[in-house]
Coordinates of C-alpha atoms and ligand atoms in Angstrom, one line a residue:
X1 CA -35.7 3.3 -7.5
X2 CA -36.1 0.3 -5.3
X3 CA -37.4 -2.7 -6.8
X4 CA -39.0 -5.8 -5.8
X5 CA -36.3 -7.5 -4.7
X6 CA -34.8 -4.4 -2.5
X7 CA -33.0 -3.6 0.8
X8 CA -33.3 -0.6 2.4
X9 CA -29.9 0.7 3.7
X10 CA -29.7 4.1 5.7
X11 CA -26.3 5.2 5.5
X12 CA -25.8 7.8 8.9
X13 CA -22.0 8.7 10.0
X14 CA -20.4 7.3 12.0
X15 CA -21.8 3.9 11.6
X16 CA -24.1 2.6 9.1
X17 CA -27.7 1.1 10.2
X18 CA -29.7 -1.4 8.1
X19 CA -33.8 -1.0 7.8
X20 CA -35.3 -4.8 8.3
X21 CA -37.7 -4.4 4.7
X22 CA -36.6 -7.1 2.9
X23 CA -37.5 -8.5 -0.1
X24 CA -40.4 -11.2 0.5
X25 CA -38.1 -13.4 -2.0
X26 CA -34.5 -13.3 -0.2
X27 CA -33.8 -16.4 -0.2
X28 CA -30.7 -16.1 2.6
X29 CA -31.5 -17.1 6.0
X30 CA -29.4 -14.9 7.6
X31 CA -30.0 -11.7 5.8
X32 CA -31.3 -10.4 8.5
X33 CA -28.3 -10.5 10.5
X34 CA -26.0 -8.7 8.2
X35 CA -23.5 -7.3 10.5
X36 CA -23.4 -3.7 10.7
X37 CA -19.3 -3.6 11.1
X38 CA -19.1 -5.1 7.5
X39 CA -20.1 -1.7 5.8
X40 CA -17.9 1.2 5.8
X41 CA -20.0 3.9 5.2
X42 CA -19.4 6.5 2.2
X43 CA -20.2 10.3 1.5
X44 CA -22.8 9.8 -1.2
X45 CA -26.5 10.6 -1.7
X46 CA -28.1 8.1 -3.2
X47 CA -26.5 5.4 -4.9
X48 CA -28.0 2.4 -6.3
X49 CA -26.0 -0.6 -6.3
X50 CA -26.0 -4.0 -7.1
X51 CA -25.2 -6.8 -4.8
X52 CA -21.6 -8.0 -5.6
X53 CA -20.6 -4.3 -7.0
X54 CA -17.5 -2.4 -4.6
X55 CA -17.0 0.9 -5.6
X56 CA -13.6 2.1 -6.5
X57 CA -13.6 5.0 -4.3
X58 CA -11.4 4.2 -1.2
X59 CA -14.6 5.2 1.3
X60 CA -16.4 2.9 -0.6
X61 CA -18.4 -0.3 1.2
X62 CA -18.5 -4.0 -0.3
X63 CA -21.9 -5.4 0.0
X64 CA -21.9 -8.6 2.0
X65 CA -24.3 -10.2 -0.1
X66 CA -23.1 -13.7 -1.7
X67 CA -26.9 -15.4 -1.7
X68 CA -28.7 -12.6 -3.3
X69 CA -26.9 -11.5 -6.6
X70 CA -30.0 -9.7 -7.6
X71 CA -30.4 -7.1 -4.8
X72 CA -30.5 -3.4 -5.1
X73 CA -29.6 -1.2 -2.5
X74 CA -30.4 2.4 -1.9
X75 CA -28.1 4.4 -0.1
X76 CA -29.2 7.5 1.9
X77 CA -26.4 9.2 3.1
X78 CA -26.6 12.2 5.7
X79 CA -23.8 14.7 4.8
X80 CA -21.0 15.0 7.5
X81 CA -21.6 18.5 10.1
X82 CA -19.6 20.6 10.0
X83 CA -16.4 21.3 11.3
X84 CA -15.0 24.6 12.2
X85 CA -12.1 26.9 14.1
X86 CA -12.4 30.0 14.2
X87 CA -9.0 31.9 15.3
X88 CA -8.1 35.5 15.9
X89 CA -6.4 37.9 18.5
X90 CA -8.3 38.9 21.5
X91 CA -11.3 41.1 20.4
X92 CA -11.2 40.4 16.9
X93 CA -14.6 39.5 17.6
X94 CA -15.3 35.7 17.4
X95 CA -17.5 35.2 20.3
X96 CA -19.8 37.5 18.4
X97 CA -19.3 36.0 14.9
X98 CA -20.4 32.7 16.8
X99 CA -23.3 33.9 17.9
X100 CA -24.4 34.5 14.0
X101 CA -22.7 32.0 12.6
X102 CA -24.4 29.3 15.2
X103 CA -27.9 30.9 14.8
X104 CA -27.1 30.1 10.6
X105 CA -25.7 26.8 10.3
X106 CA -27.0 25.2 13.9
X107 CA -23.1 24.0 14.8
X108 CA -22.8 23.5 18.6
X109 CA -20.0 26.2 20.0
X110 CA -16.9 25.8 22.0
X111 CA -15.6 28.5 23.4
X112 CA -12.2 27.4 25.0
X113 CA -11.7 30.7 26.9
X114 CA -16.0 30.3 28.3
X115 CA -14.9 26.6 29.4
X116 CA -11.8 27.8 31.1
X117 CA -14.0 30.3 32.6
X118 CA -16.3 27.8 34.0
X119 CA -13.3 25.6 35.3
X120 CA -12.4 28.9 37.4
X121 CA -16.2 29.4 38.5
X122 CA -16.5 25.6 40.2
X123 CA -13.1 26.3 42.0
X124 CA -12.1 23.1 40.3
X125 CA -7.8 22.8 41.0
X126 CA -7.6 23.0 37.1
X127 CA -9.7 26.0 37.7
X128 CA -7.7 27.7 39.7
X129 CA -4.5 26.9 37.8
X130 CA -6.2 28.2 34.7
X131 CA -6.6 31.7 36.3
X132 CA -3.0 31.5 36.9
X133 CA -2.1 31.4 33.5
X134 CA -5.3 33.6 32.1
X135 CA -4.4 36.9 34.4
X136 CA -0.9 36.9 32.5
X137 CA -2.0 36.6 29.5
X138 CA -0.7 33.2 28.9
X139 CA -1.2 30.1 27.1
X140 CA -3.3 27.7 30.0
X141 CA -0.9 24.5 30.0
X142 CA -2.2 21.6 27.2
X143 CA -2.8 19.1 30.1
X144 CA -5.3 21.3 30.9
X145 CA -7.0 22.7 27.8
X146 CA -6.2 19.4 25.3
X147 CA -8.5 17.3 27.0
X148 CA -11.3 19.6 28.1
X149 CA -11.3 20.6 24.2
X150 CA -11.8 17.5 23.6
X151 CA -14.2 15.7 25.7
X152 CA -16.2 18.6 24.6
X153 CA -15.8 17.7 20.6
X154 CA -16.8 14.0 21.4
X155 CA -20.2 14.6 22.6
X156 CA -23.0 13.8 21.2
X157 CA -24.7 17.3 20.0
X158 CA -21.3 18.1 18.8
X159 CA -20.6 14.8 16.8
X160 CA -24.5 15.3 15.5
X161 CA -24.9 18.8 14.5
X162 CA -21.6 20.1 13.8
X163 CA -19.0 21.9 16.0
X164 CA -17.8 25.5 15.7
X165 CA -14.2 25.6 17.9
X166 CA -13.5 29.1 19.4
X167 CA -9.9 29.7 20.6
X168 CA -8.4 26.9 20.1
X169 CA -5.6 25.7 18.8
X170 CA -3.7 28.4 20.2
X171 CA -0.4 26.6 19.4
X172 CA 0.9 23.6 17.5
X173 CA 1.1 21.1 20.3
X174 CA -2.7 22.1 20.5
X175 CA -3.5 21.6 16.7
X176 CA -1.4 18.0 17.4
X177 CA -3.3 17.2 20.5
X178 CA -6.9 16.9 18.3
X179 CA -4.9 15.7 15.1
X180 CA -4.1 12.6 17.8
X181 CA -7.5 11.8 18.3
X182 CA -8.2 12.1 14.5
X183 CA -9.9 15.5 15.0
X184 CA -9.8 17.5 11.5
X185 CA -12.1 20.8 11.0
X186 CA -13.1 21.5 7.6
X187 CA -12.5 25.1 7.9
X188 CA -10.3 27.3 9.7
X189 CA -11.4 31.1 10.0
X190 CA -8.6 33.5 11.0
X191 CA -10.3 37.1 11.9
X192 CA -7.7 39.8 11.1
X193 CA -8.1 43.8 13.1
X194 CA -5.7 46.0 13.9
X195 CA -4.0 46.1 16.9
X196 CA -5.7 49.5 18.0
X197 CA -8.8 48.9 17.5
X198 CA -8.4 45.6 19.0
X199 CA -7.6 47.7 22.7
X200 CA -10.5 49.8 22.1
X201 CA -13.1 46.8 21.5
X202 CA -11.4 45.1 25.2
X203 CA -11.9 48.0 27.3
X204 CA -15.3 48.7 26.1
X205 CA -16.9 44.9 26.1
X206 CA -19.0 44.1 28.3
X207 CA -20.8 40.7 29.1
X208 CA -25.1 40.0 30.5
X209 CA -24.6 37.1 32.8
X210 CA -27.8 36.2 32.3
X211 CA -28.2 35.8 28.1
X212 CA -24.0 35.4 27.4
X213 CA -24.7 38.0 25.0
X214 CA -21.7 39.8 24.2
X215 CA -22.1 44.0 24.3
X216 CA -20.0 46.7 23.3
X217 CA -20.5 50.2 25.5
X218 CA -19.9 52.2 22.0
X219 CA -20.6 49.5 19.3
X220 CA -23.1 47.4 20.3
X221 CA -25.0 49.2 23.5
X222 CA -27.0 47.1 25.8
X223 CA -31.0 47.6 24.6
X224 CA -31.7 48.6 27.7
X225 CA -31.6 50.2 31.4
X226 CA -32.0 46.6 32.7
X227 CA -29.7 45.0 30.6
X228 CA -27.1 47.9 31.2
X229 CA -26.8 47.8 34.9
X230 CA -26.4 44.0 35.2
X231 CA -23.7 43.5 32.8
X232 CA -20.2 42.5 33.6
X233 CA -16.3 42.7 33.0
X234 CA -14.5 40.3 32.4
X235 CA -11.5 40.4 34.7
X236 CA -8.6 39.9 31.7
X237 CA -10.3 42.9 29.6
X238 CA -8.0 45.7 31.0
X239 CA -5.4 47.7 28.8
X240 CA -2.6 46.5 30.3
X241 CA -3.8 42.6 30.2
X242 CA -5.0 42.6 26.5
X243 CA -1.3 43.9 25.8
X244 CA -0.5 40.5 27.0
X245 CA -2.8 38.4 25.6
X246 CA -1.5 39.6 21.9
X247 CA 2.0 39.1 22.3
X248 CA 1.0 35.5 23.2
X249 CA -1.2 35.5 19.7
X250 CA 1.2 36.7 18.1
X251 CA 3.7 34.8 19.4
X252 CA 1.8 31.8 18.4
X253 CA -0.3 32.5 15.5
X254 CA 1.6 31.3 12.4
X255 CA 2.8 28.1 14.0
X256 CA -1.3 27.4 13.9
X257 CA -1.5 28.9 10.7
X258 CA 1.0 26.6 9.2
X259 CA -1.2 23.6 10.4
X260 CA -4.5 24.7 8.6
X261 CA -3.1 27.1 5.3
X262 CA -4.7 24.8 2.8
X263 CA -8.3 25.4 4.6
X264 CA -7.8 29.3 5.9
X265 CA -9.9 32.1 5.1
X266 CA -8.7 35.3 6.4
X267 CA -11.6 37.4 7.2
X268 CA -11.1 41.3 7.5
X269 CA -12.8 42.0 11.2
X270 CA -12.6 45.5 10.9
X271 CA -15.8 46.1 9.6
X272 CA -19.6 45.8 10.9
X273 CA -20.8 42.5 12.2
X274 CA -22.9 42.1 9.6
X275 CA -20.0 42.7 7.2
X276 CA -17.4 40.3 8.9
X277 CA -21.0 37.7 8.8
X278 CA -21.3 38.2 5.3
X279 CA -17.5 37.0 4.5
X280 CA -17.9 34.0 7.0
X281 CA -20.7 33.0 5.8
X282 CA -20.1 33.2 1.9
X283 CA -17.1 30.6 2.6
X284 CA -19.2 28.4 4.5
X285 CA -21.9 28.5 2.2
X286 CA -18.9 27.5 -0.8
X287 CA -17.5 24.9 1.4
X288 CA -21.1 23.1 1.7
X289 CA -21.9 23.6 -2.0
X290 CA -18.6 22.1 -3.1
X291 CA -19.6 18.9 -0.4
X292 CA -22.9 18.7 -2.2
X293 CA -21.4 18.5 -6.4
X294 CA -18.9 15.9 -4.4
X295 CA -21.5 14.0 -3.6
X296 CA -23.4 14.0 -6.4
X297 CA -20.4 13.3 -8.5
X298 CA -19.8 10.1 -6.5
X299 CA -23.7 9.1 -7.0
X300 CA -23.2 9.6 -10.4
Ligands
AP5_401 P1 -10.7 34.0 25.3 O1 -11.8 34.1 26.3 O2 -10.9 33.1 24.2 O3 -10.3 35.4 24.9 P2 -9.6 36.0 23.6 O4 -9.1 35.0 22.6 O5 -8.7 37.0 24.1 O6 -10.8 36.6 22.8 P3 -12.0 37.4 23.4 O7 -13.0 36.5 24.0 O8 -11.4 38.5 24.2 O9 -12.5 38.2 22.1 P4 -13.4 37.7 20.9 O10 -12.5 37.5 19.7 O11 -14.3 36.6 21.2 O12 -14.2 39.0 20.7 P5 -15.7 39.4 21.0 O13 -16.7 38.9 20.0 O14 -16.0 39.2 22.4 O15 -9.4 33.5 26.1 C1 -9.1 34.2 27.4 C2 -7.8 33.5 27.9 O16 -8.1 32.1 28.2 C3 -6.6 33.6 27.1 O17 -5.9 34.8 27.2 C4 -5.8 32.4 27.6 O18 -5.2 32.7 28.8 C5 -6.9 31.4 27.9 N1 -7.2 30.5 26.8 C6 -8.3 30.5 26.0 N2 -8.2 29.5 25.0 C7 -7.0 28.9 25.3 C8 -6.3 27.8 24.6 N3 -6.8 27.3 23.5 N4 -5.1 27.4 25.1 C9 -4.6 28.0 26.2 N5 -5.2 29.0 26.9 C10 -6.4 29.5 26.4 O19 -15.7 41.0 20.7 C11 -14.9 41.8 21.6 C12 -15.6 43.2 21.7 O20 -15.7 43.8 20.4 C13 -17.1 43.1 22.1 O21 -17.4 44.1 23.0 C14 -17.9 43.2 20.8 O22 -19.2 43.7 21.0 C15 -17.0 44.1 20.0 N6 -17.1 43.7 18.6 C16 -17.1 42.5 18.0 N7 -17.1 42.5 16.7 C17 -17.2 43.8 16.4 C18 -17.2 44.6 15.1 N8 -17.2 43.9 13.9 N9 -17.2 45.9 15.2 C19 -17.2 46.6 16.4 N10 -17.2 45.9 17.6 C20 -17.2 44.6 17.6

C-alpha cells in the first residue's frame, strides 16, 4: 500500500504516535516534528489517505501536511478495549461469570464490593466506614465508592486491555459520577435469578483466600480436602443480611437500568455457569463483530 513517497502513521487510543520513516524525498524541513496533538485519532483499520484529504466522519483527523501534497498515509488503528458492567442482585453470580468472562476476552476486573473489602482489611477510615454501611446491607456513601471506582478505571492495565466493572453503579448518582469523567461502558450485563435461589447460592458460598476462587458447598464444591478446610465466609453472606442487600437492589435497580437500556442484555442466571457464559459471551462476541464491519465500513 505504501508508496515511495509514504509516512508511516500508527494510530493507538488515546493519542496517536507518528513512525520517523519518511520518504527520502520530503522536501519539508520540519516533517519530522509534526505535532502529535494535531491528529485526532479515528476508529478505522487501515485507511489510506492522501495528504490534504479530511474525512467527513466527525472522529476523523486532518493531515497537517501543506509541503507534501503527494503523501500517503497508512493508518493502523488498534480497536478500542472493551468496556463492561456487569449488574445483578447479590448471588446472581457475577464474580463467577468474571472469572470466565476475564479468562475469554483478557478485560482487567473491578470488583467494587472486593475493593471495599480491601479498604476494610488495611483499617483505612474509609475502610471502616465502608463496613458500616456493608453489614446493613447498604449502599457505601459515593464519596467513598465514586472515586475508588474510578482511580481504578484510569489505570493503565485497565485503559489498555479493557475493563470489566462488577457492582457498580449501584445507583444513578453512581452511573453520573463515571458519566462526569467521560466514563461510558459499551455493554451493560444485568444477571436475572430468582429471589430464592438467590438465598440459597449466599448461605452456601464460600471463598479460598489464597486463589479468590469463588466455591459453592452444593454447586460448585471445593476440589479438594485442602482447599475445603481453608475456605472462608464472607461476613455479609447470612440469611438475614442478604435479605438486606436485595431490598437495596431492588430498591435501586431500575434507576440504573434507565441509564444503560439502549446497551442491556438481560442474562437468565438461573442456569449452569457454563449456560449463563454462553449468553454473555454470545453478546460480547456480537458487540465486537459489529465494532469490526464499523471499521471496515469506515476504511472503505
Ligand atoms: P458485593 O461484594 O458486590 O456483593 P453482591 O453484589 O451482594 O454480590 P455477591 O458478591 O454477593 O454475588 P455475585 O453476584 O458476585 O455472585 P457469585 O458469583 O459470588 O457487595 C457487597 C456489599 O458492598 C454491598 O452489599 C454494599 O454494601 C457494598 N457495595 C458494593 N458495591 C457497591 C457500590 N457500587 N456502591 C455502594 N456500595 C457497594 O456467586 C454466589 C454463589 O453462587 C457462589 O457460591 C457461586 O459458586 C454460586 N453460583 C454462581 N453462579 C452459579 C450458577 N450459575 N449456578 C449455581 N451456583 C452459582
Amino acid at each position: 500500500m505504501a508508496s515511495s513517497s509514504c509516512l508511516n502513521v500508527a494510530i493507538t487510543q488515546p493519542c496517536v504516535s507518528l513512525s520517523p520513516s519518511f520518504s527520502p524525498n520530503s522536501k519539508h524541513p520540519n516533517q519530522s516534528l509534526l505535532p502529535h496533538s494535531s491528529f485526532t485519532p479515528i476508529h478505522s483499520s487501515s485507511l489510506p489517505l492522501r495528504s490534504n484529504q479530511i474525512l467527513s466522519h466527525p472522529r476523523s483527523y486532518k493531515l497537517p501536511l501543506p509541503y507534501a501534497p503527494n503523501f500517503h498515509v497508512v493508518a493502523l488503528a488498534k480497536v478500542e478495549p472493551l468496556k463492561v458492567m456487569i449488574s445483578g442482585p447479590p448471588a446472581s453470580g457475577k464474580g463467577t461469570q468474571c472469572e470466565l468472562i476475564t479468562k475469554k476476552y483478557g478485560l482487567v476486573h473491578i470488583p467494587a464490593g472486593d475493593l471495599l473489602r480491601a479498604e476494610i482489611a488495611s483499617a483505612s477510615e474509609n475502610g471502616k466506614r465502608a463496613k458500616e454501611y456493608m453489614e446493613k446491607g447498604e449502599l457505601v456513601p459515593d464519596e467513598i465508592v465514586v472515586m475508588m471506582v474510578k482511580e481504578r478505571l484510569l489505570q493503565p492495565d485497565s485503559q489498555e486491555k479493557g475493563w470489566l466493572l462488577d457492582g457498580y453503579p449501584r445507583s444513578s448518582s453512581q452511573a453520573a459520577g463515571l458519566e462526569d469523567f467521560g466514563i461510558h461502558p459499551d455493554l451493560f450485563i444485568l444477571l436475572e435469578v430468582p429471589e430464592d435461589i438467590l438465598v440459597e447460592r449466599v448461605v452456601g458460598r464460600r471463598l479460598d483466600p489464597l486463589t479468590g476462587k469463588i466455591y459453592h458447598l452444593k454447586y460448585s464444591p471445593p476440589e479438594n480436602e485442602e482447599i475445603a478446610s481453608r475456605l472462608t465466609q464472607r461476613f455479609d453472606d447470612t440469611e438475614e443480611k442478604v435479605k438486606l442487600r436485595l431490598h437495596t437492589h431492588h430498591q435501586n435497580v431500575e434507576a440504573v437500568l434507565s441509564k444503560y437500556k439502549d446497551i442491556t442484555v438481560k442474562v437468565n442466571g438461573n442456569a449452569p455457569k457454563e449456560n449463563v457464559f454462553a449468553q454473555i459471551d454470545a453478546a460480547l462476541t456480537q458487540l465486537l463483530e459489529l465494532r469490526k464491519e464499523n471499521s471496515g465500513s469506515l476504511a472503505a
